[in-house]
């Protein structure tokens, strides 16, 4: 296992109804430098989530659906959430991500992979987003993105974004008009340690557009370049093709 990283001393809440899985994940996470709490039910998770930096959340719980718990958490907490599911169907994973999950793993999984995913998600919290050049707020039509303050406004009204949605937008606004592939966005936002489906980017871009009130069929801000990726449209007056 990796040597514990003092900077990664964060608290992880493992929510799973199988004690064996909780024990295995606790062992790997603690060996990698994390503090760990365990919950076997949704009710226990609600009691413990306040102290957590990240939740490993099993979808199948004895007293409720993990997705319902995820939606409840999202209504009151910005805590990072990685879904753990035995359902391999893509639709289940996408539903979870659209409910507010930051990532997912599918059973059976490698505990090393889970630990790497946890570290990758929490690294975004430590580093406060992708590395971009500090610039004055960028205005694109009615969209204003302040990378330093991590604030976004549309037509003068503040728009709340999830950390991943903001990081995606900040990455693309650092180079308006440039097309970013899924892999480039994963490298910039998720950074190292992501082993999953690249289409996770599509789900979070969909959420970003929804928050911005952007129509993908006639975008004001974020455009899809078919077969290539995504870009933030150039501000008016910058010249060149969008």
Coordinates of N, CA and C in Angstrom, one line a residue:
X1 N 0.8 -1.2 0.0 CA 0.0 0.0 0.0 C 0.9 1.2 0.0
X2 N 0.3 2.4 -0.4 CA 1.0 3.6 -0.4 C 1.3 4.1 1.0
X3 N 2.4 4.8 1.2 CA 2.7 5.4 2.5 C 1.6 6.5 2.8
X4 N 1.2 6.6 4.1 CA 0.2 7.6 4.4 C 0.7 9.0 4.1
X5 N -0.1 9.8 3.6 CA 0.2 11.1 3.2 C -0.5 12.1 4.3
X6 N 0.3 12.8 5.1 CA -0.2 13.6 6.1 C -1.2 14.6 5.6
X7 N -1.0 15.1 4.4 CA -2.0 16.1 3.8 C -3.3 15.5 3.5
X8 N -3.3 14.1 3.4 CA -4.6 13.4 3.1 C -5.3 12.9 4.3
X9 N -5.0 13.4 5.5 CA -5.7 13.0 6.7 C -7.1 13.6 6.8
X10 N -7.9 13.0 6.0 CA -9.3 13.4 5.9 C -10.2 12.3 6.4
X11 N -11.4 12.6 6.7 CA -12.3 11.6 7.3 C -13.3 11.0 6.3
X12 N -13.3 9.7 6.1 CA -14.2 9.0 5.2 C -15.2 8.2 5.9
X13 N -16.5 8.4 5.5 CA -17.6 7.6 6.1 C -17.9 6.5 5.1
X14 N -17.8 5.3 5.5 CA -18.1 4.1 4.7 C -19.5 3.6 5.0
X15 N -20.4 3.7 4.1 CA -21.8 3.3 4.3 C -22.1 2.1 3.5
X16 N -22.2 0.9 4.1 CA -22.5 -0.3 3.4 C -23.1 -1.3 4.5
X17 N -24.1 -2.1 4.0 CA -24.7 -3.0 4.9 C -24.0 -4.3 5.2
X18 N -22.8 -4.5 4.5 CA -22.0 -5.7 4.6 C -20.8 -5.4 5.5
X19 N -20.8 -5.9 6.7 CA -19.6 -5.6 7.6 C -18.3 -6.0 7.0
X20 N -18.2 -7.0 6.3 CA -16.9 -7.4 5.7 C -16.4 -6.4 4.8
X21 N -17.3 -5.8 3.9 CA -16.8 -4.8 3.0 C -16.4 -3.5 3.8
X22 N -17.1 -3.2 4.8 CA -16.7 -2.0 5.6 C -15.3 -2.3 6.3
X23 N -15.1 -3.5 6.8 CA -13.8 -3.8 7.4 C -12.7 -3.7 6.4
X24 N -12.9 -4.3 5.2 CA -11.8 -4.2 4.2 C -11.5 -2.8 3.8
X25 N -12.5 -2.0 3.5 CA -12.3 -0.6 3.1 C -11.7 0.2 4.2
X26 N -12.1 0.0 5.4 CA -11.5 0.7 6.6 C -10.0 0.4 6.6
X27 N -9.6 -0.9 6.5 CA -8.2 -1.3 6.6 C -7.4 -0.6 5.6
X28 N -7.9 -0.6 4.3 CA -7.1 0.0 3.2 C -7.0 1.5 3.4
X29 N -8.2 2.1 3.7 CA -8.2 3.6 3.9 C -7.3 4.1 5.1
X30 N -7.4 3.4 6.2 CA -6.6 3.8 7.3 C -5.1 3.6 7.1
X31 N -4.8 2.5 6.3 CA -3.4 2.3 6.0 C -2.9 3.4 5.0
X32 N -3.8 4.0 4.3 CA -3.4 5.1 3.4 C -3.5 6.5 4.0
X33 N -3.8 6.5 5.3 CA -3.7 7.8 6.0 C -5.0 8.5 6.3
X34 N -6.2 7.8 6.0 CA -7.5 8.4 6.3 C -8.0 8.0 7.6
X35 N -8.8 8.9 8.2 CA -9.7 8.5 9.4 C -11.0 7.9 8.8
X36 N -11.5 6.9 9.4 CA -12.7 6.2 8.9 C -13.8 6.0 9.9
X37 N -15.0 6.3 9.5 CA -16.2 6.0 10.3 C -17.0 5.0 9.4
X38 N -17.8 4.2 10.1 CA -18.6 3.2 9.4 C -20.1 3.4 9.7
X39 N -21.0 3.1 8.7 CA -22.4 3.0 9.0 C -23.0 1.9 8.1
X40 N -23.9 1.1 8.8 CA -24.5 0.0 8.1 C -25.9 0.3 7.6
X41 N -26.4 1.5 7.9 CA -27.8 1.9 7.5 C -27.8 3.4 7.1
X42 N -28.8 3.8 6.4 CA -29.0 5.2 6.0 C -29.2 6.0 7.3
X43 N -29.9 5.5 8.3 CA -30.1 6.3 9.5 C -28.8 6.5 10.2
X44 N -27.9 5.5 10.3 CA -26.6 5.7 10.9 C -25.8 6.7 10.1
X45 N -25.8 6.6 8.8 CA -25.1 7.5 7.9 C -25.5 9.0 8.2
X46 N -26.8 9.2 8.4 CA -27.2 10.6 8.6 C -26.7 11.2 9.9
X47 N -26.5 10.3 10.9 CA -25.9 10.7 12.2 C -24.4 11.1 12.1
X48 N -23.7 10.4 11.2 CA -22.3 10.5 11.1 C -21.7 11.4 10.0
X49 N -22.6 11.8 9.0 CA -22.1 12.4 7.9 C -21.5 13.8 8.2
X50 N -22.0 14.5 9.2 CA -21.5 15.8 9.5 C -20.0 15.9 9.7
X51 N -19.4 14.8 10.2 CA -17.9 14.8 10.4 C -17.1 14.4 9.2
X52 N -17.8 14.0 8.1 CA -17.1 13.4 7.0 C -16.7 14.4 5.9
X53 N -15.5 14.1 5.3 CA -15.1 14.9 4.2 C -15.5 14.2 2.9
X54 N -15.7 12.9 3.0 CA -16.2 12.1 1.8 C -17.0 10.9 2.3
X55 N -18.0 10.6 1.5 CA -18.8 9.4 1.9 C -18.7 8.4 0.7
X56 N -18.3 7.1 1.1 CA -18.4 6.0 0.2 C -19.8 5.4 0.5
X57 N -20.7 5.5 -0.5 CA -22.1 5.2 -0.2 C -22.6 4.1 -1.1
X58 N -23.0 3.0 -0.4 CA -23.6 1.8 -1.1 C -25.0 2.2 -1.5
X59 N -25.4 1.9 -2.7 CA -26.8 2.2 -3.2 C -27.8 1.3 -2.5
X60 N -27.5 0.0 -2.2 CA -28.4 -0.9 -1.6 C -28.3 -0.9 -0.1
X61 N -29.2 -0.3 0.6 CA -29.1 -0.2 2.1 C -30.4 -0.8 2.7
X62 N -30.3 -1.4 3.9 CA -31.5 -2.1 4.4 C -32.7 -1.2 4.8
X63 N -32.4 0.1 5.0 CA -33.5 0.9 5.4 C -33.8 2.1 4.4
X64 N -33.4 1.8 3.1 CA -33.7 2.8 2.1 C -32.7 2.7 1.0
X65 N -33.0 3.5 -0.1 CA -32.2 3.5 -1.3 C -31.1 4.5 -1.1
X66 N -29.8 4.1 -1.4 CA -28.7 5.0 -1.3 C -28.9 6.3 -2.1
X67 N -29.6 6.2 -3.3 CA -29.7 7.4 -4.1 C -30.6 8.4 -3.4
X68 N -31.6 7.9 -2.6 CA -32.5 8.8 -1.9 C -31.7 9.5 -0.8
X69 N -30.8 8.7 -0.1 CA -29.9 9.3 0.9 C -29.0 10.4 0.3
X70 N -28.5 10.1 -0.9 CA -27.6 11.0 -1.6 C -28.3 12.3 -1.9
X71 N -29.6 12.2 -2.4 CA -30.3 13.5 -2.7 C -30.5 14.2 -1.4
X72 N -30.8 13.5 -0.3 CA -31.0 14.2 1.0 C -29.7 14.9 1.4
X73 N -28.6 14.2 1.3 CA -27.3 14.8 1.7 C -27.0 16.1 0.8
X74 N -27.3 16.0 -0.5 CA -27.0 17.1 -1.4 C -27.8 18.3 -1.0
X75 N -29.0 18.1 -0.4 CA -29.8 19.3 0.0 C -29.3 20.0 1.1
X76 N -28.4 19.4 1.9 CA -27.9 20.1 3.1 C -26.4 20.1 3.3
X77 N -25.7 19.4 2.4 CA -24.2 19.2 2.6 C -23.5 19.2 1.3
X78 N -22.3 19.8 1.2 CA -21.4 19.8 0.1 C -20.5 18.6 0.1
X79 N -20.6 17.7 1.1 CA -19.7 16.5 1.2 C -19.5 15.8 -0.1
X80 N -18.3 15.4 -0.4 CA -18.0 14.6 -1.5 C -18.6 13.2 -1.4
X81 N -19.2 12.6 -2.4 CA -19.8 11.3 -2.4 C -19.3 10.4 -3.5
X82 N -18.9 9.2 -3.2 CA -18.6 8.2 -4.2 C -19.5 7.1 -4.0
X83 N -20.3 6.8 -5.1 CA -21.3 5.7 -5.0 C -20.6 4.3 -5.1
X84 N -21.1 3.4 -4.4 CA -20.6 2.0 -4.5 C -21.9 1.2 -4.9
X85 N -21.8 0.5 -6.0 CA -23.0 -0.2 -6.5 C -22.7 -1.5 -7.1
X86 N -23.7 -2.4 -6.9 CA -23.5 -3.8 -7.5 C -24.2 -3.8 -8.9
X87 N -24.8 -2.7 -9.3 CA -25.5 -2.6 -10.5 C -24.6 -2.1 -11.6
X88 N -24.3 -2.9 -12.6 CA -23.3 -2.6 -13.6 C -24.0 -1.7 -14.8
X89 N -25.3 -1.6 -14.8 CA -25.9 -0.9 -15.9 C -25.6 0.5 -15.9
X90 N -25.3 1.1 -17.0 CA -24.9 2.5 -17.1 C -25.9 3.4 -16.6
X91 N -27.2 3.1 -16.8 CA -28.3 4.0 -16.4 C -28.2 4.2 -14.9
X92 N -28.0 3.2 -14.1 CA -27.9 3.4 -12.7 C -26.8 4.3 -12.3
X93 N -25.6 4.1 -12.9 CA -24.5 5.0 -12.6 C -24.8 6.5 -12.9
X94 N -25.4 6.7 -14.1 CA -25.7 8.0 -14.5 C -26.8 8.7 -13.6
X95 N -27.8 7.9 -13.2 CA -28.8 8.4 -12.3 C -28.1 8.9 -11.0
X96 N -27.1 8.1 -10.5 CA -26.4 8.4 -9.3 C -25.6 9.7 -9.5
X97 N -24.9 9.9 -10.6 CA -24.2 11.0 -10.8 C -25.0 12.3 -10.9
X98 N -26.2 12.1 -11.6 CA -27.1 13.3 -11.8 C -27.7 13.6 -10.4
X99 N -27.8 12.7 -9.5 CA -28.3 13.0 -8.2 C -27.3 13.7 -7.3
X100 N -26.0 13.8 -7.8 CA -25.0 14.6 -7.1 C -23.8 13.9 -6.7
X101 N -23.6 12.6 -7.1 CA -22.4 11.9 -6.8 C -21.2 12.4 -7.5
X102 N -20.0 12.4 -6.9 CA -18.8 12.8 -7.6 C -18.1 11.7 -8.4
X103 N -18.4 10.5 -8.1 CA -17.7 9.4 -8.8 C -18.5 8.1 -8.4
X104 N -18.1 7.0 -8.9 CA -18.7 5.7 -8.6 C -17.7 4.6 -8.8
X105 N -18.0 3.5 -8.1 CA -17.2 2.2 -8.3 C -18.3 1.1 -8.3
X106 N -18.0 0.1 -9.0 CA -18.9 -1.1 -9.2 C -18.4 -2.3 -8.5
X107 N -19.2 -3.0 -7.7 CA -18.8 -4.2 -7.1 C -18.8 -5.3 -8.2
X108 N -17.8 -6.3 -8.0 CA -16.7 -6.3 -7.1 C -15.6 -5.4 -7.5
X109 N -15.0 -4.8 -6.5 CA -14.0 -3.8 -6.8 C -12.7 -4.1 -6.1
X110 N -11.6 -3.4 -6.5 CA -10.3 -3.5 -5.8 C -10.3 -2.5 -4.8
X111 N -10.0 -2.8 -3.5 CA -9.9 -1.8 -2.5 C -8.8 -0.8 -2.8
X112 N -7.8 -1.2 -3.5 CA -6.8 -0.2 -3.9 C -7.4 0.8 -4.9
X113 N -8.2 0.4 -5.8 CA -8.9 1.3 -6.7 C -9.8 2.3 -6.0
X114 N -10.5 1.8 -5.0 CA -11.4 2.6 -4.2 C -10.6 3.7 -3.5
X115 N -9.5 3.3 -2.9 CA -8.6 4.2 -2.2 C -8.1 5.3 -3.1
X116 N -7.7 4.9 -4.3 CA -7.2 5.8 -5.3 C -8.3 6.8 -5.7
X117 N -9.5 6.3 -5.9 CA -10.6 7.2 -6.2 C -10.9 8.2 -5.1
X118 N -10.8 7.8 -3.8 CA -11.0 8.7 -2.7 C -9.9 9.8 -2.7
X119 N -8.7 9.4 -2.9 CA -7.6 10.3 -2.9 C -7.8 11.3 -4.1
X120 N -8.2 10.9 -5.2 CA -8.4 11.7 -6.4 C -9.5 12.8 -6.1
X121 N -10.6 12.3 -5.6 CA -11.7 13.3 -5.3 C -11.3 14.3 -4.2
X122 N -10.6 13.8 -3.2 CA -10.3 14.8 -2.1 C -9.1 15.7 -2.5
X123 N -8.3 15.3 -3.5 CA -7.2 16.1 -4.0 C -7.8 17.4 -4.6
X124 N -9.0 17.3 -5.2 CA -9.6 18.5 -5.8 C -10.0 19.4 -4.7
X125 N -10.4 18.9 -3.5 CA -10.8 19.8 -2.4 C -9.5 20.4 -1.8
X126 N -8.4 19.7 -1.7 CA -7.2 20.3 -1.2 C -6.6 21.4 -2.1
X127 N -6.7 21.1 -3.4 CA -6.1 22.0 -4.3 C -7.0 23.1 -4.9
X128 N -8.3 23.0 -4.4 CA -9.3 24.0 -4.8 C -9.4 24.1 -6.3
X129 N -9.5 23.0 -7.0 CA -9.8 23.1 -8.4 C -8.5 22.9 -9.3
X130 N -8.7 22.9 -10.6 CA -7.6 22.7 -11.5 C -6.7 23.9 -11.5
X131 N -5.4 23.6 -11.9 CA -4.4 24.7 -12.0 C -4.7 25.5 -13.3
X132 N -5.1 26.8 -13.1 CA -5.4 27.6 -14.2 C -4.7 29.0 -14.0
X133 N -4.4 29.7 -15.0 CA -3.7 31.0 -14.9 C -4.7 32.0 -14.3
X134 N -4.3 32.7 -13.2 CA -5.2 33.7 -12.6 C -5.4 34.8 -13.6
X135 N -6.7 35.1 -13.8 CA -7.0 36.2 -14.7 C -8.2 36.9 -14.1
X136 N -8.5 38.1 -14.6 CA -9.7 38.8 -14.2 C -10.9 37.9 -14.6
X137 N -12.1 38.2 -14.0 CA -13.3 37.4 -14.4 C -13.5 37.4 -15.9
X138 N -13.8 36.3 -16.4 CA -14.1 36.2 -17.9 C -15.6 36.3 -18.1
X139 N -15.9 37.2 -19.1 CA -17.3 37.4 -19.4 C -17.6 36.8 -20.8
X140 N -18.6 36.0 -20.9 CA -18.9 35.3 -22.1 C -20.4 35.6 -22.3
X141 N -20.8 36.6 -23.0 CA -22.2 37.0 -23.1 C -22.7 37.3 -21.7
X142 N -23.7 36.6 -21.3 CA -24.2 36.9 -19.9 C -23.5 36.1 -18.8
X143 N -22.5 35.4 -19.2 CA -21.8 34.5 -18.2 C -20.5 35.2 -17.7
X144 N -20.4 35.2 -16.4 CA -19.2 35.7 -15.7 C -18.6 34.6 -14.8
X145 N -17.3 34.3 -15.1 CA -16.6 33.3 -14.3 C -15.4 33.9 -13.6
X146 N -15.5 33.9 -12.3 CA -14.3 34.4 -11.5 C -13.6 33.2 -10.9
X147 N -12.5 32.9 -11.6 CA -11.8 31.7 -11.2 C -11.2 31.8 -9.8
X148 N -10.6 33.0 -9.5 CA -10.0 33.1 -8.2 C -11.0 33.0 -7.0
X149 N -12.2 33.6 -7.2 CA -13.2 33.5 -6.2 C -14.1 32.3 -6.3
X150 N -13.9 31.5 -7.3 CA -14.7 30.3 -7.6 C -16.2 30.7 -7.6
X151 N -16.6 31.8 -8.3 CA -17.9 32.3 -8.4 C -18.3 32.4 -9.9
X152 N -19.6 32.1 -10.1 CA -20.2 32.1 -11.4 C -21.5 32.9 -11.4
X153 N -21.7 33.7 -12.4 CA -23.0 34.4 -12.5 C -23.5 34.4 -13.9
X154 N -24.8 34.3 -14.1 CA -25.4 34.4 -15.4 C -26.4 35.6 -15.4
X155 N -26.1 36.5 -16.3 CA -27.0 37.7 -16.3 C -27.0 38.4 -15.0
X156 N -25.9 38.4 -14.3 CA -25.8 39.1 -13.0 C -26.3 38.4 -11.8
X157 N -26.9 37.2 -12.0 CA -27.3 36.4 -10.9 C -26.4 35.3 -10.6
X158 N -26.0 35.1 -9.3 CA -25.1 34.0 -8.9 C -25.7 32.6 -9.2
X159 N -24.8 31.8 -9.7 CA -25.2 30.4 -10.1 C -24.4 29.4 -9.2
X160 N -25.1 28.7 -8.3 CA -24.3 27.7 -7.5 C -24.0 26.4 -8.4
X161 N -22.7 26.0 -8.3 CA -22.3 24.9 -9.1 C -21.6 23.9 -8.1
X162 N -21.7 22.6 -8.4 CA -20.9 21.6 -7.7 C -19.4 21.9 -7.9
X163 N -18.5 21.4 -7.0 CA -17.1 21.5 -7.3 C -16.7 21.0 -8.6
X164 N -17.2 19.9 -9.1 CA -16.7 19.4 -10.4 C -17.3 20.3 -11.5
X165 N -18.5 20.7 -11.4 CA -19.1 21.6 -12.5 C -18.2 22.9 -12.6
X166 N -17.9 23.4 -11.4 CA -17.1 24.7 -11.5 C -15.7 24.4 -12.1
X167 N -15.1 23.3 -11.7 CA -13.8 23.0 -12.2 C -13.8 22.7 -13.7
X168 N -14.8 22.1 -14.2 CA -14.9 21.9 -15.6 C -15.1 23.3 -16.3
X169 N -15.9 24.1 -15.8 CA -16.1 25.4 -16.4 C -14.8 26.3 -16.3
X170 N -14.2 26.2 -15.2 CA -12.9 27.0 -15.0 C -11.8 26.5 -16.0
X171 N -11.8 25.2 -16.2 CA -10.8 24.6 -17.1 C -11.0 25.1 -18.5
X172 N -12.3 25.1 -18.9 CA -12.6 25.5 -20.3 C -12.5 27.0 -20.5
X173 N -12.9 27.8 -19.5 CA -12.8 29.2 -19.7 C -11.4 29.7 -19.6
X174 N -10.5 28.9 -19.2 CA -9.1 29.3 -19.2 C -8.6 29.4 -20.7
X175 N -9.3 28.8 -21.6 CA -8.9 28.8 -23.0 C -10.2 28.8 -23.8
X176 N -10.9 29.9 -23.8 CA -12.2 30.0 -24.6 C -12.0 29.7 -26.0
X177 N -12.9 28.9 -26.6 CA -12.8 28.5 -28.0 C -12.0 27.2 -28.2
X178 N -11.2 26.8 -27.3 CA -10.4 25.6 -27.4 C -11.3 24.4 -27.1
X179 N -11.2 23.4 -27.9 CA -11.9 22.1 -27.7 C -11.2 21.2 -26.7
X180 N -11.8 20.8 -25.7 CA -11.3 19.9 -24.7 C -11.9 18.5 -24.8
X181 N -11.1 17.5 -25.0 CA -11.6 16.1 -25.0 C -12.0 15.7 -23.6
X182 N -12.7 14.6 -23.6 CA -13.1 14.0 -22.3 C -11.8 13.7 -21.5
X183 N -10.8 13.1 -22.1 CA -9.6 12.8 -21.4 C -8.9 14.0 -20.9
X184 N -8.8 15.1 -21.7 CA -8.2 16.3 -21.2 C -8.9 16.9 -20.0
X185 N -10.3 16.8 -20.0 CA -11.0 17.3 -18.8 C -10.8 16.4 -17.6
X186 N -10.8 15.1 -17.8 CA -10.5 14.2 -16.7 C -9.2 14.5 -16.1
X187 N -8.2 14.7 -16.9 CA -6.8 14.9 -16.4 C -6.8 16.2 -15.7
X188 N -7.5 17.3 -16.1 CA -7.5 18.6 -15.5 C -8.3 18.6 -14.2
X189 N -9.4 18.0 -14.2 CA -10.4 18.1 -13.1 C -10.3 16.9 -12.1
X190 N -10.3 15.7 -12.6 CA -10.2 14.5 -11.8 C -8.8 14.2 -11.4
X191 N -7.9 14.6 -12.3 CA -6.4 14.4 -12.2 C -6.1 12.9 -12.1
X192 N -5.0 12.5 -11.5 CA -4.6 11.1 -11.5 C -5.5 10.3 -10.6
X193 N -5.6 9.0 -10.9 CA -6.3 8.1 -10.1 C -7.7 7.8 -10.6
X194 N -8.1 8.4 -11.7 CA -9.5 8.0 -12.2 C -9.4 6.8 -13.1
X195 N -10.2 5.8 -12.8 CA -10.1 4.6 -13.6 C -11.4 4.3 -14.4
X196 N -12.4 5.1 -14.2 CA -13.7 4.8 -14.7 C -14.0 5.2 -16.1
X197 N -15.3 5.2 -16.5 CA -15.8 5.5 -17.8 C -15.6 7.0 -18.1
X198 N -15.0 7.4 -19.2 CA -14.8 8.8 -19.5 C -16.1 9.5 -19.7
X199 N -17.2 8.8 -19.9 CA -18.5 9.5 -20.1 C -19.0 10.1 -18.8
X200 N -18.3 9.9 -17.7 CA -18.7 10.6 -16.5 C -18.6 12.1 -16.8
X201 N -17.7 12.5 -17.7 CA -17.6 14.0 -18.0 C -18.9 14.5 -18.6
X202 N -19.6 13.6 -19.5 CA -20.8 14.1 -20.1 C -21.9 14.4 -19.1
X203 N -21.9 13.5 -18.1 CA -23.0 13.7 -17.0 C -22.8 15.0 -16.3
X204 N -21.5 15.3 -16.0 CA -21.3 16.6 -15.2 C -21.4 17.8 -16.1
X205 N -21.1 17.7 -17.4 CA -21.4 18.8 -18.3 C -22.9 19.0 -18.4
X206 N -23.6 17.9 -18.4 CA -25.1 18.1 -18.5 C -25.6 18.8 -17.3
X207 N -25.1 18.5 -16.1 CA -25.4 19.2 -14.9 C -25.0 20.7 -14.9
X208 N -23.8 20.9 -15.5 CA -23.3 22.3 -15.6 C -24.2 23.1 -16.5
X209 N -24.6 22.5 -17.6 CA -25.5 23.3 -18.5 C -26.9 23.6 -17.9
X210 N -27.4 22.6 -17.1 CA -28.7 22.7 -16.4 C -28.6 23.9 -15.4
X211 N -27.5 24.0 -14.7 CA -27.3 25.1 -13.7 C -27.2 26.4 -14.4
X212 N -26.5 26.5 -15.6 CA -26.3 27.7 -16.3 C -27.6 28.1 -17.1
X213 N -28.6 27.2 -17.2 CA -29.7 27.5 -18.0 C -29.3 27.5 -19.5
X214 N -28.3 26.7 -19.9 CA -27.8 26.6 -21.2 C -28.5 25.5 -22.0
X215 N -28.9 25.8 -23.2 CA -29.6 24.9 -24.1 C -28.5 24.2 -25.0
X216 N -28.3 22.9 -24.8 CA -27.2 22.3 -25.7 C -27.5 22.3 -27.2
X217 N -28.8 22.5 -27.5 CA -29.1 22.6 -29.0 C -28.8 24.0 -29.5
X218 N -28.8 25.0 -28.7 CA -28.5 26.3 -29.1 C -27.7 27.0 -28.0
X219 N -26.5 26.6 -27.7 CA -25.8 27.0 -26.5 C -25.3 28.5 -26.5
X220 N -25.4 29.1 -25.4 CA -24.9 30.4 -25.2 C -23.4 30.3 -24.7
X221 N -23.1 29.2 -23.9 CA -21.9 29.2 -23.2 C -21.0 28.0 -23.5
X222 N -21.6 26.8 -23.3 CA -20.8 25.5 -23.4 C -21.3 24.8 -24.6
X223 N -20.4 24.6 -25.6 CA -20.8 23.9 -26.8 C -20.2 22.5 -26.9
X224 N -20.9 21.6 -27.5 CA -20.4 20.3 -27.8 C -19.8 20.3 -29.3
X225 N -18.6 19.7 -29.4 CA -18.0 19.5 -30.7 C -18.0 18.1 -30.9
X226 N -18.9 17.6 -31.8 CA -19.2 16.2 -32.0 C -18.0 15.4 -32.3
X227 N -17.8 14.4 -31.6 CA -16.6 13.5 -31.8 C -15.3 14.0 -31.2
X228 N -15.4 15.2 -30.6 CA -14.1 15.8 -30.1 C -14.2 16.2 -28.7
X229 N -15.3 16.8 -28.2 CA -15.3 17.2 -26.8 C -16.2 18.4 -26.6
X230 N -15.8 19.3 -25.7 CA -16.5 20.5 -25.3 C -15.7 21.7 -25.4
X231 N -16.3 22.9 -25.5 CA -15.6 24.1 -25.4 C -16.5 25.2 -24.8
X232 N -15.9 26.2 -24.3 CA -16.6 27.4 -23.9 C -16.5 28.4 -25.1
X233 N -17.7 28.9 -25.5 CA -17.7 29.8 -26.7 C -16.9 31.1 -26.4
X234 N -16.2 31.6 -27.4 CA -15.4 32.8 -27.3 C -16.3 34.0 -26.9
X235 N -15.8 34.9 -26.1 CA -16.6 36.1 -25.9 C -16.8 36.9 -27.1
X236 N -17.9 37.6 -27.3 CA -18.1 38.4 -28.5 C -17.0 39.4 -28.6
X237 N -16.5 39.6 -29.8 CA -15.5 40.6 -30.0 C -14.1 40.1 -29.9
X238 N -13.9 38.8 -29.6 CA -12.5 38.3 -29.5 C -12.0 37.8 -30.8
X239 N -13.0 37.7 -31.8 CA -12.6 37.4 -33.2 C -12.4 35.9 -33.3
X240 N -12.4 35.4 -34.5 CA -12.1 34.0 -34.8 C -13.4 33.2 -34.7
X241 N -13.4 32.0 -35.2 CA -14.6 31.1 -35.1 C -14.8 30.7 -33.7
X242 N -16.1 30.5 -33.4 CA -16.4 29.9 -32.1 C -16.3 28.4 -32.1

